[in-house]
XYZ file of C-alpha atoms in Angstrom:
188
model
C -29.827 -31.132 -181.652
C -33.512 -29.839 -181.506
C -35.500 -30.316 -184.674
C -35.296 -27.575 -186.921
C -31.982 -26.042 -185.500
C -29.033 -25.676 -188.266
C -25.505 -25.141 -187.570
C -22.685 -24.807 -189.693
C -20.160 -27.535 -190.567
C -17.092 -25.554 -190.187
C -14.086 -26.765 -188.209
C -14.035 -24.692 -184.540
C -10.505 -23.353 -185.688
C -11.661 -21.962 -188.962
C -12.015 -23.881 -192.420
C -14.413 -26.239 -193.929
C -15.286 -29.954 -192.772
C -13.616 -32.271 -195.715
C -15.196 -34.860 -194.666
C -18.683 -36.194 -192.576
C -20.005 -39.122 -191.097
C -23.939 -39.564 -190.885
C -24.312 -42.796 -187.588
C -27.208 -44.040 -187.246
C -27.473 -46.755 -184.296
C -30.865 -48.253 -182.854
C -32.165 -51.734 -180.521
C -35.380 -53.247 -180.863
C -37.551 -52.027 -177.803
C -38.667 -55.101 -175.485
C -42.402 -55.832 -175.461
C -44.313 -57.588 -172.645
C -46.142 -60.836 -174.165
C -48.312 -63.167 -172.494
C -44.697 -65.324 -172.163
C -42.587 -62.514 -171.003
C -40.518 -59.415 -172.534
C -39.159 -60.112 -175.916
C -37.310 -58.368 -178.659
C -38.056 -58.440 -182.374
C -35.256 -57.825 -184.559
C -35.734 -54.580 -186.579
C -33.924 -53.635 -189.730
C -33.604 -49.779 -189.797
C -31.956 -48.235 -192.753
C -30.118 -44.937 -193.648
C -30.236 -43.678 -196.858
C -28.559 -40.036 -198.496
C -30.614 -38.751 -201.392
C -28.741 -35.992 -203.434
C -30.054 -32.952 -204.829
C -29.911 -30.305 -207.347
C -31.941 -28.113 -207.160
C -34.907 -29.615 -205.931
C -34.296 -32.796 -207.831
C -33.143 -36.007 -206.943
C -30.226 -36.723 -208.908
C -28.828 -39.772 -207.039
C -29.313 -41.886 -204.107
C -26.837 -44.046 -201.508
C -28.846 -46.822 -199.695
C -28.615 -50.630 -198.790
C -28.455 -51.466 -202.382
C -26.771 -48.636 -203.837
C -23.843 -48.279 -201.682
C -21.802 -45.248 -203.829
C -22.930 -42.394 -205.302
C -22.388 -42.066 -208.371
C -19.878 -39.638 -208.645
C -17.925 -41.663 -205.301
C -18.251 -38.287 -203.238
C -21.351 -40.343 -200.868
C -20.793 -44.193 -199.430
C -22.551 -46.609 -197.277
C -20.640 -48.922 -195.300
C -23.066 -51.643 -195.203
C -26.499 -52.720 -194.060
C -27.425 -53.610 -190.344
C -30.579 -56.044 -190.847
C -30.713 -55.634 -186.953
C -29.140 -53.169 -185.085
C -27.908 -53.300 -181.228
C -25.330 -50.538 -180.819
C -27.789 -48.104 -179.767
C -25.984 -46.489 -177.048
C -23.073 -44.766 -179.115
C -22.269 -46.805 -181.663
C -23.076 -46.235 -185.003
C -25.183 -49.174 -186.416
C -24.840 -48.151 -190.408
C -23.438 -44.676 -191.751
C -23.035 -43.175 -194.416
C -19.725 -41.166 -195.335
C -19.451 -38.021 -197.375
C -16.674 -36.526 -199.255
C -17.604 -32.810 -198.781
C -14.912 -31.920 -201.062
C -15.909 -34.680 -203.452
C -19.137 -34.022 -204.007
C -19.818 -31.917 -207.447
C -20.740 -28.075 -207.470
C -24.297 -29.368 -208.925
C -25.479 -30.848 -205.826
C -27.169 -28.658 -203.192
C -28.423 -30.453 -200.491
C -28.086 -34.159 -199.151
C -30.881 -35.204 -197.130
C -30.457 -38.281 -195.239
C -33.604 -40.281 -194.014
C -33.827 -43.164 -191.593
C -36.948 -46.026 -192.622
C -37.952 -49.287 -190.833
C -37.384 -51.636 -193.597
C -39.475 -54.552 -191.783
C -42.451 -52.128 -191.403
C -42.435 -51.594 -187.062
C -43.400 -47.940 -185.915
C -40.687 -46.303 -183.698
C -42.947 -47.327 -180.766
C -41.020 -50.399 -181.291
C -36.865 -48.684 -181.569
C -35.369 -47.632 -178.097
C -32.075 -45.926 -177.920
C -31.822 -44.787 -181.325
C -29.817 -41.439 -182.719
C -28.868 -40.089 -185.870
C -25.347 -38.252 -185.286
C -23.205 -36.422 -187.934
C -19.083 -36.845 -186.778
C -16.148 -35.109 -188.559
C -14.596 -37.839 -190.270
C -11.417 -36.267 -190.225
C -10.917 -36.839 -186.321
C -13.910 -38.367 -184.615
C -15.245 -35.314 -183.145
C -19.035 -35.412 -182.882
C -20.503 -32.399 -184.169
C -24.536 -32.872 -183.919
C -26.635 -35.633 -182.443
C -30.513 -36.227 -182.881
C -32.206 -38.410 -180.497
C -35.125 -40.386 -182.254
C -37.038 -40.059 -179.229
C -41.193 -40.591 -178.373
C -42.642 -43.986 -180.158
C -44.684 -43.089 -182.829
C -47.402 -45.100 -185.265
C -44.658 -43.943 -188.283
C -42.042 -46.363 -189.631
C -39.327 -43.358 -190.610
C -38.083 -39.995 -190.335
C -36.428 -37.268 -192.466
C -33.174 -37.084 -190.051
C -31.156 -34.241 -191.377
C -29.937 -32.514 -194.624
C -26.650 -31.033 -195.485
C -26.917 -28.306 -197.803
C -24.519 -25.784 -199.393
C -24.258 -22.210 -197.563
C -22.030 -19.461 -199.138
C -18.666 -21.272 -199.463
C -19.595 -24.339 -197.046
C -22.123 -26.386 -195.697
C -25.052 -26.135 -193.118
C -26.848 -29.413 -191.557
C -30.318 -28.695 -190.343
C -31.981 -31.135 -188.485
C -35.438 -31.984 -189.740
C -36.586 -34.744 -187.304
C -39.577 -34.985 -189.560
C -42.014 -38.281 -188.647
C -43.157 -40.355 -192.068
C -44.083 -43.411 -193.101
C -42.092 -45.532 -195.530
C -40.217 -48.848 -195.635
C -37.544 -46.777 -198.206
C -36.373 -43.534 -199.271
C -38.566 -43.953 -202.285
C -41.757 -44.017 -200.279
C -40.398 -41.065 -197.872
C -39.718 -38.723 -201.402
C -43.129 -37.098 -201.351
C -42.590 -36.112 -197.514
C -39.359 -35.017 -197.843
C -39.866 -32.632 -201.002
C -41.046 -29.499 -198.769
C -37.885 -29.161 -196.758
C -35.312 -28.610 -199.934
């Protein structure tokens, strides 16, 4: 998925998705030392901030695992990562057909919790997956380093009688979603 592209989050038979999976999955990149190549654990974290309109009205993170409402859940947090290649590392799960009429948009956001810039993450992706049956429907590709410590991944919002996900892919700097929120303001 190229940054900026949107596509709809209907089923390829017709319908609505009921349900939608946001993977993220990461390694630590080796660096060269004076010793060798070595790898230094890095705690990435995916977080889903809801919205109505234009207003953060909840958040699911590390230590807020459920929205409030249930309709958004984290399964857990990865201090460390190592799928990388396909597996998802943390996600977060949302009820599409759970989630009140209020909220507008979900945007989910990816931060390096222990501060190193994505110079420092190899093989990491940010995927959406249709809960329902495994199917992957989208997949970004953190790719390039960078001297920023997050990104604004993606955002579901509502479209007519379904969803949309555009992909943002937008570089910040933050160690959480709370330090990404003046960033991520100018894409609702």
């Amino acid at each position: 998925m190229a940054k900026g592209q949107a596509i709809s989050l209907e089923k390829n038979g017709g319908g609505t998705l009921a349900a939608v999976r946001m993977g993220l999955g990461w390694q630590a990149a080796r660096r060269r030392g004076l010793f060798g190549s070595r790898t230094r654990e890095i705690d990435l974290d995916a977080s889903a901030v809801l919205f109505a309109e234009k207003r953060p009205v909840d958040v699911v993170f590390f230590r807020h695992l459920v929205s409030d409402d249930g309709s958004v859940r984290h399964t857990g947090d990865n201090l460390v990562g190592g799928a990388g290649l396909g597996g998802d590392d943390e996600a977060i799960l949302v009820d599409l057909e759970r989630v009140p009429a209020h909220i507008d948009q979900i945007v989910f956001t990816v931060n390096s919790f222990t501060g190193q810039t994505f110079q420092e993450v190899r093989n990491a992706f940010c995927r959406i997956v249709d809960e329902t049956n495994g199917q992957e429907l989208a997949r970004y590709t953190l790719d390039g380093g960078g001297q920023y410590t997050a990104r604004l991944m993606a955002k579901v919002h509502r479209s007519g009688g379904g969803w949309r996900m555009t992909a943002l892919g937008t570089p910040a700097n933050g160690r959480t979603f709370q330090d990404l929120m003046p960033a991520l303001l100018p894409h609702l």
